[in-house]
């Protein structure tokens, strides 16, 4: 880890001003990704602005039925929140299936949105990596890529977005609220907040330097009351997903009235399964349709030989999630 | 969208007291005791405890947040000391395994770990115990499935897991209180 | 002197660990936790390439960084005095992990090979400065996987430091295959494994003039001492190694790798004590590994299930320096009576470290192939897998024809099967389903050799005039519970209570014990401790019966018993303490040394067991979860059932990891390991682990050592991966011949 300075901010404006003034500055929240990557010399800020004291940790229902989750609310707080558990089981489940109890106590929701990929080439400061050092190449494509993405990939980057809860939030079309240096605020649609790697995998979000996430707003999504998060991995716990599915489903007379689907572990960003959703709306809730929807969604997959199994696994996981909900037994 | 304002930034940074990068004076409250130390801001809570305060109970197994051996309590929560910068703990209460026993009397969880042989080499043990104590407070020790999941952030290479669960159960059930 | 032994109050009791309190309070100090004034921190820099030469080192920025005390590279590191040969540390000699020492020239043989050591006044500064060392390389082509080197495979004369022939056999293998009425053939592949104890290896080095003290995380303090003394050219007497607590080893600390000597060199260079801790990532390139391997097996049997032939070949990469393979063919060649056998090791020279002991080195991998094949053979013959094994039990060691010193295998099968409920099993695969889960059961045989030291194992016993005793031996306790069980052995042999007896260990100043590797610790150390304690007891009894002032004067020493420190003959009694005080003796002391009797060579010596596993497989999602494990073992005398069970459980759960989780992948292009952290090198977490049922089968062994102790550190692991793979087959009908078996294998 390079030498750094440390300052603790008491209010957002001060923190934002301090970071935006200097490209060598960065916010520090839970630190679970940041301190790790500082030590790996993957992140190299000179100045850290500790924002943990900012009053951004509340979880508040909004008049329009949405839920506003403060950016510094910890994963464990959000998972335990009664409103979250009642309205959005998939969020609570995604959170509790992520990381470990200790990490969930530390990691903030805003930080979760900003967490970096687990690609071992990215994490090794001396390997080529287009995300870390644009133009140096992507050794993962022909390297060890079992955990890498099959959707949203480019010839420049195949790193999987690692978040669980972001998958649920993608399914729910959450909005990410930020504040910039002039105290201006901005609300990003979830899909706009996570950029595909394309030819600029170093650019993961549309944020300006110093722009601070203040909250995540989850809209009212009635179908989400019957939702689940299914996570498939080698180890039973404490591991990133090989494949995950956030799903919500409502039926009317055996026909799908509403559905939300998003995938994790297989894509370069939290992957809302729009094609599958489109196929399913109005369809009969039966396995053949679930399978077809999954096939449609994965039809654009571009796997490597080592992660080709994820294409099949993702489809099976989607079918499992939908069948579980259709059979009336969400986890 | 971010209007650059270096002058303002400089002012603001000064306003919030930038410290470092060289060693700075830090006061931490550890196991109920105020401890002063001189550390660089990059020093983790784990290294502050182990290398500066001679509190080596919290262990360094990976320094990457992947093993749980460094689990300590900050305020009322179990966290990983390796991913926590020491300076972020100013004004908070840090409790390590050394602070668990009171007046030489072992905590019930410590006694249960001995009685159930819930360790072999002992290296992950302080982290397991800190995690297990927190687990009971969090109310996640309802059954074995829950204990398993909520203790999975603490790796044990000797694989004493069945005995760790037994120790937690025994404290939960009050047999050793 | 033949005083009869007293009743057994200590050995065999489930005593809590004597070091438990230190471990649960954080008071136990491991090798990187020794508080020394002025300590400096060393950080290794590893080579980025797998083969080639260093063309330039630019250490300017590192040397100029805050707090840096030294940057050592091949250009300025002292030359080693001598490089001792690779010998397993049980041999009691110097025991380098590979026949190579780094930073002596510009050649790079493997990725991660140390190319620089940076020393600074704080940990953070050393690590940061290490990242500033710029090394330029001229890279040459490298071989790091079986696939890359398959064409260059060779058959070595011998492997494993020349202890094991490259090829072995009995009978006529072709004839055995020709006789077979049923034949099973299989090719098994195994991922490389890394030990990953939770404590990374660490050495703290301190010089006092020309005397060196090392605090080292090691399985053998004398192995560290002799290796470092040879490398640095020091008299043995000038090197002391202390190791009071070791945070797990599993073989990673069984041999002596480069970091203890490098720490000593760095400490000499900067004139301060130096601590060198490996990072987790460095643990993957600094202390060996279990090599990637392939095994081919042909198993022939008669229609009624008697084995006629076993052909077992292994192919694996070794380093440029040593012909090393873990001895995978050993136990698999001995466990069943089979008249015709052929075993062949083939090696590939690769750009990796020398592979090394990794818990159950060879026995686990070789028995996996055999026991999966036995399951397949049983299926082919329409026999219950357990019945097939019973039909092939051998009363003698098939490799030599010698009788077993003790067995218990049949009882292990019977009692394990009964506890597990094996006999209710429907042999047809794929029959049991619970929701999405297919349920299957499988079993396998376990066996682990009783390895013996070839040099005297020593201990010293001293009793004070207050009746308390100290017993000493050099061995460290890396989690086995050796300090606890030796307290029990010493107390019982002396005839005092365990709370009056203290075992001191983990220091070369104490009587010499070889590195406790290969499950040899409990047997050889108990033998030494027993010998020393018995000598002291006999000395005191002899003195009492010869002492006209003693109530025991004139008694026949053979009739004297000792309990709670009181010697008794008939109605006469005197305590050790009274005897000593009356004679103005502050203490009495005796030493003991033990070596295996020559007679042991006339026996086959093996710890046997039987493994049973139940798995649930979600075939749609490819998930495999182990629901139950039962193991029955016959380890001879059990010194402490509590610590014994813990070790067996640990071993069995290592088998679970080997079966389903543990794998490091080599990146062929770079020659670097891909999963060098605990987030990606998956070891079992709490949620992966079911409760484990252990049955201990009593067998008396009068041959192996004085107390009949056969050791439990590794046998628990043997066969577990096969039992799980066999259970997966039973659940799904799929035979997967690779480990770990992962999700993609099930889709």
mmCIF file of N, CA, C and O in Angstrom, chain B residues 78-127:
data_model
loop_
_atom_site.group_PDB
_atom_site.id
_atom_site.type_symbol
_atom_site.label_atom_id
_atom_site.label_comp_id
_atom_site.label_asym_id
_atom_site.label_seq_id
_atom_site.Cartn_x
_atom_site.Cartn_y
_atom_site.Cartn_z
ATOM 1 N N UNK B 78 -19.133 -7.363 14.991
ATOM 2 C CA UNK B 78 -17.932 -8.106 14.592
ATOM 3 C C UNK B 78 -17.510 -7.629 13.214
ATOM 4 O O UNK B 78 -18.321 -7.551 12.294
ATOM 5 N N UNK B 79 -16.252 -7.297 13.072
ATOM 6 C CA UNK B 79 -15.719 -6.833 11.794
ATOM 7 C C UNK B 79 -14.346 -7.473 11.566
ATOM 8 O O UNK B 79 -13.794 -8.120 12.455
ATOM 9 N N UNK B 80 -13.826 -7.260 10.354
ATOM 10 C CA UNK B 80 -12.499 -7.770 10.026
ATOM 11 C C UNK B 80 -11.477 -6.662 10.228
ATOM 12 O O UNK B 80 -11.530 -5.626 9.567
ATOM 13 N N UNK B 81 -10.554 -6.899 11.142
ATOM 14 C CA UNK B 81 -9.565 -5.864 11.457
ATOM 15 C C UNK B 81 -8.585 -5.648 10.307
ATOM 16 O O UNK B 81 -7.970 -4.587 10.220
ATOM 17 N N UNK B 82 -8.440 -6.631 9.420
ATOM 18 C CA UNK B 82 -7.463 -6.474 8.331
ATOM 19 C C UNK B 82 -7.952 -5.493 7.280
ATOM 20 O O UNK B 82 -7.144 -4.905 6.574
ATOM 21 N N UNK B 83 -9.258 -5.338 7.144
ATOM 22 C CA UNK B 83 -9.793 -4.416 6.136
ATOM 23 C C UNK B 83 -10.285 -3.116 6.775
ATOM 24 O O UNK B 83 -10.988 -2.334 6.150
ATOM 25 N N UNK B 84 -9.918 -2.931 8.016
ATOM 26 C CA UNK B 84 -10.289 -1.713 8.731
ATOM 27 C C UNK B 84 -9.024 -0.894 8.965
ATOM 28 O O UNK B 84 -8.055 -1.413 9.527
ATOM 29 N N UNK B 85 -9.006 0.330 8.528
ATOM 30 C CA UNK B 85 -7.856 1.174 8.857
ATOM 31 C C UNK B 85 -7.977 1.608 10.310
ATOM 32 O O UNK B 85 -9.060 1.993 10.773
ATOM 33 N N UNK B 86 -6.868 1.564 11.006
ATOM 34 C CA UNK B 86 -6.899 1.840 12.443
ATOM 35 C C UNK B 86 -7.510 3.205 12.747
ATOM 36 O O UNK B 86 -8.291 3.360 13.690
ATOM 37 N N UNK B 87 -7.175 4.190 11.907
ATOM 38 C CA UNK B 87 -7.636 5.552 12.209
ATOM 39 C C UNK B 87 -9.154 5.680 12.138
ATOM 40 O O UNK B 87 -9.719 6.567 12.777
ATOM 41 N N UNK B 88 -9.794 4.809 11.389
ATOM 42 C CA UNK B 88 -11.253 4.897 11.318
ATOM 43 C C UNK B 88 -11.883 4.463 12.639
ATOM 44 O O UNK B 88 -13.096 4.604 12.815
ATOM 45 N N UNK B 89 -11.086 3.932 13.537
ATOM 46 C CA UNK B 89 -11.637 3.454 14.814
ATOM 47 C C UNK B 89 -11.475 4.477 15.937
ATOM 48 O O UNK B 89 -11.861 4.193 17.079
ATOM 49 N N UNK B 90 -10.904 5.608 15.630
ATOM 50 C CA UNK B 90 -10.845 6.651 16.659
ATOM 51 C C UNK B 90 -12.273 6.999 17.076
ATOM 52 O O UNK B 90 -13.146 7.184 16.238
ATOM 53 N N UNK B 91 -12.480 7.071 18.353
ATOM 54 C CA UNK B 91 -13.820 7.398 18.839
ATOM 55 C C UNK B 91 -14.739 6.195 18.902
ATOM 56 O O UNK B 91 -15.916 6.317 19.218
ATOM 57 N N UNK B 92 -14.232 5.031 18.545
ATOM 58 C CA UNK B 92 -15.043 3.815 18.649
ATOM 59 C C UNK B 92 -14.399 2.889 19.683
ATOM 60 O O UNK B 92 -13.252 3.078 20.075
ATOM 61 N N UNK B 93 -15.152 1.883 20.088
ATOM 62 C CA UNK B 93 -14.634 0.954 21.091
ATOM 63 C C UNK B 93 -14.237 -0.344 20.404
ATOM 64 O O UNK B 93 -15.058 -0.995 19.759
ATOM 65 N N UNK B 94 -12.971 -0.696 20.537
ATOM 66 C CA UNK B 94 -12.472 -1.925 19.919
ATOM 67 C C UNK B 94 -12.339 -3.001 20.995
ATOM 68 O O UNK B 94 -11.780 -2.743 22.064
ATOM 69 N N UNK B 95 -12.883 -4.162 20.727
ATOM 70 C CA UNK B 95 -12.724 -5.278 21.669
ATOM 71 C C UNK B 95 -12.073 -6.443 20.945
ATOM 72 O O UNK B 95 -12.527 -6.854 19.879
ATOM 73 N N UNK B 96 -11.005 -6.951 21.539
ATOM 74 C CA UNK B 96 -10.318 -8.107 20.971
ATOM 75 C C UNK B 96 -10.498 -9.283 21.922
ATOM 76 O O UNK B 96 -11.048 -9.153 23.012
ATOM 77 N N UNK B 97 -9.998 -10.427 21.504
ATOM 78 C CA UNK B 97 -10.163 -11.619 22.331
ATOM 79 C C UNK B 97 -9.511 -11.433 23.697
ATOM 80 O O UNK B 97 -9.964 -12.006 24.688
ATOM 81 N N UNK B 98 -8.486 -10.579 23.745
ATOM 82 C CA UNK B 98 -7.825 -10.338 25.034
ATOM 83 C C UNK B 98 -8.766 -9.620 26.005
ATOM 84 O O UNK B 98 -8.535 -9.621 27.212
ATOM 85 N N UNK B 99 -9.787 -8.974 25.462
ATOM 86 C CA UNK B 99 -10.701 -8.236 26.330
ATOM 87 C C UNK B 99 -11.953 -9.008 26.684
ATOM 88 O O UNK B 99 -12.891 -8.453 27.262
ATOM 89 N N UNK B 100 -11.969 -10.273 26.343
ATOM 90 C CA UNK B 100 -13.195 -11.050 26.536
ATOM 91 C C UNK B 100 -13.314 -11.601 27.965
ATOM 92 O O UNK B 100 -14.391 -11.589 28.553
ATOM 93 N N UNK B 101 -12.212 -12.085 28.469
ATOM 94 C CA UNK B 101 -12.237 -12.597 29.837
ATOM 95 C C UNK B 101 -12.326 -11.412 30.805
ATOM 96 O O UNK B 101 -11.764 -10.362 30.550
ATOM 97 N N UNK B 102 -13.080 -11.583 31.871
ATOM 98 C CA UNK B 102 -13.193 -10.501 32.853
ATOM 99 C C UNK B 102 -12.546 -10.923 34.166
ATOM 100 O O UNK B 102 -12.916 -11.950 34.729
ATOM 101 N N UNK B 103 -11.592 -10.115 34.608
ATOM 102 C CA UNK B 103 -10.874 -10.399 35.861
ATOM 103 C C UNK B 103 -10.337 -11.826 35.864
ATOM 104 O O UNK B 103 -10.446 -12.546 36.859
ATOM 105 N N UNK B 104 -9.792 -12.236 34.730
ATOM 106 C CA UNK B 104 -9.201 -13.566 34.671
ATOM 107 C C UNK B 104 -10.206 -14.695 34.515
ATOM 108 O O UNK B 104 -9.827 -15.853 34.345
ATOM 109 N N UNK B 105 -11.483 -14.346 34.559
ATOM 110 C CA UNK B 105 -12.530 -15.362 34.415
ATOM 111 C C UNK B 105 -12.875 -15.501 32.935
ATOM 112 O O UNK B 105 -13.296 -14.523 32.298
ATOM 113 N N UNK B 106 -12.706 -16.686 32.398
ATOM 114 C CA UNK B 106 -12.959 -16.859 30.975
ATOM 115 C C UNK B 106 -14.428 -16.603 30.647
ATOM 116 O O UNK B 106 -15.320 -16.916 31.433
ATOM 117 N N UNK B 107 -14.654 -16.052 29.475
ATOM 118 C CA UNK B 107 -16.003 -15.911 28.927
ATOM 119 C C UNK B 107 -16.564 -17.320 28.683
ATOM 120 O O UNK B 107 -15.824 -18.262 28.379
ATOM 121 N N UNK B 108 -17.870 -17.440 28.796
ATOM 122 C CA UNK B 108 -18.498 -18.752 28.614
ATOM 123 C C UNK B 108 -18.111 -19.376 27.272
ATOM 124 O O UNK B 108 -17.927 -20.596 27.170
ATOM 125 N N UNK B 109 -17.961 -18.545 26.241
ATOM 126 C CA UNK B 109 -17.604 -19.089 24.930
ATOM 127 C C UNK B 109 -16.177 -19.638 24.939
ATOM 128 O O UNK B 109 -15.887 -20.655 24.315
ATOM 129 N N UNK B 110 -15.300 -18.962 25.653
ATOM 130 C CA UNK B 110 -13.925 -19.464 25.757
ATOM 131 C C UNK B 110 -13.906 -20.806 26.476
ATOM 132 O O UNK B 110 -13.220 -21.743 26.064
ATOM 133 N N UNK B 111 -14.688 -20.889 27.546
ATOM 134 C CA UNK B 111 -14.736 -22.165 28.285
ATOM 135 C C UNK B 111 -15.315 -23.262 27.406
ATOM 136 O O UNK B 111 -14.838 -24.399 27.404
ATOM 137 N N UNK B 112 -16.343 -22.905 26.650
ATOM 138 C CA UNK B 112 -16.981 -23.922 25.802
ATOM 139 C C UNK B 112 -16.040 -24.387 24.693
ATOM 140 O O UNK B 112 -16.031 -25.571 24.336
ATOM 141 N N UNK B 113 -15.248 -23.482 24.146
ATOM 142 C CA UNK B 113 -14.296 -23.890 23.112
ATOM 143 C C UNK B 113 -13.289 -24.892 23.678
ATOM 144 O O UNK B 113 -12.910 -25.843 23.002
ATOM 145 N N UNK B 114 -12.861 -24.673 24.908
ATOM 146 C CA UNK B 114 -11.927 -25.630 25.522
ATOM 147 C C UNK B 114 -12.639 -26.960 25.758
ATOM 148 O O UNK B 114 -12.135 -28.026 25.403
ATOM 149 N N UNK B 115 -13.823 -26.885 26.332
ATOM 150 C CA UNK B 115 -14.517 -28.118 26.720
ATOM 151 C C UNK B 115 -14.897 -28.968 25.510
ATOM 152 O O UNK B 115 -14.848 -30.198 25.564
ATOM 153 N N UNK B 116 -15.263 -28.313 24.410
ATOM 154 C CA UNK B 116 -15.692 -29.062 23.229
ATOM 155 C C UNK B 116 -14.534 -29.358 22.275
ATOM 156 O O UNK B 116 -14.746 -29.903 21.197
ATOM 157 N N UNK B 117 -13.328 -28.958 22.637
ATOM 158 C CA UNK B 117 -12.163 -29.114 21.766
ATOM 159 C C UNK B 117 -12.452 -28.491 20.398
ATOM 160 O O UNK B 117 -12.280 -29.131 19.349
ATOM 161 N N UNK B 118 -12.857 -27.237 20.432
ATOM 162 C CA UNK B 118 -13.300 -26.554 19.221
ATOM 163 C C UNK B 118 -12.147 -25.894 18.470
ATOM 164 O O UNK B 118 -12.350 -24.921 17.743
ATOM 165 N N UNK B 119 -10.955 -26.414 18.660
ATOM 166 C CA UNK B 119 -9.787 -25.892 17.935
ATOM 167 C C UNK B 119 -8.691 -26.930 18.027
ATOM 168 O O UNK B 119 -8.729 -27.819 18.882
ATOM 169 N N UNK B 120 -7.734 -26.810 17.128
ATOM 170 C CA UNK B 120 -6.534 -27.632 17.237
ATOM 171 C C UNK B 120 -5.318 -26.721 17.292
ATOM 172 O O UNK B 120 -4.776 -26.473 18.363
ATOM 173 N N UNK B 121 -4.952 -26.134 16.147
ATOM 174 C CA UNK B 121 -3.753 -25.283 16.178
ATOM 175 C C UNK B 121 -4.010 -23.985 16.933
ATOM 176 O O UNK B 121 -3.079 -23.370 17.421
ATOM 177 N N UNK B 122 -5.261 -23.544 16.976
ATOM 178 C CA UNK B 122 -5.592 -22.365 17.764
ATOM 179 C C UNK B 122 -5.461 -21.048 17.034
ATOM 180 O O UNK B 122 -5.762 -19.997 17.594
ATOM 181 N N UNK B 123 -5.025 -21.080 15.784
ATOM 182 C CA UNK B 123 -4.730 -19.809 15.121
ATOM 183 C C UNK B 123 -6.000 -19.074 14.699
ATOM 184 O O UNK B 123 -6.063 -17.855 14.758
ATOM 185 N N UNK B 124 -7.005 -19.797 14.265
ATOM 186 C CA UNK B 124 -8.257 -19.122 13.884
ATOM 187 C C UNK B 124 -9.138 -18.875 15.092
ATOM 188 O O UNK B 124 -10.175 -18.217 14.990
ATOM 189 N N UNK B 125 -8.757 -19.431 16.234
ATOM 190 C CA UNK B 125 -9.634 -19.507 17.393
ATOM 191 C C UNK B 125 -10.086 -18.151 17.942
ATOM 192 O O UNK B 125 -11.278 -17.970 18.200
ATOM 193 N N UNK B 126 -9.180 -17.185 18.119
ATOM 194 C CA UNK B 126 -9.675 -15.894 18.610
ATOM 195 C C UNK B 126 -10.753 -15.309 17.695
ATOM 196 O O UNK B 126 -11.757 -14.774 18.181
ATOM 197 N N UNK B 127 -10.553 -15.426 16.395
ATOM 198 C CA UNK B 127 -11.558 -14.926 15.461
ATOM 199 C C UNK B 127 -12.854 -15.709 15.558
ATOM 200 O O UNK B 127 -13.955 -15.146 15.524
#
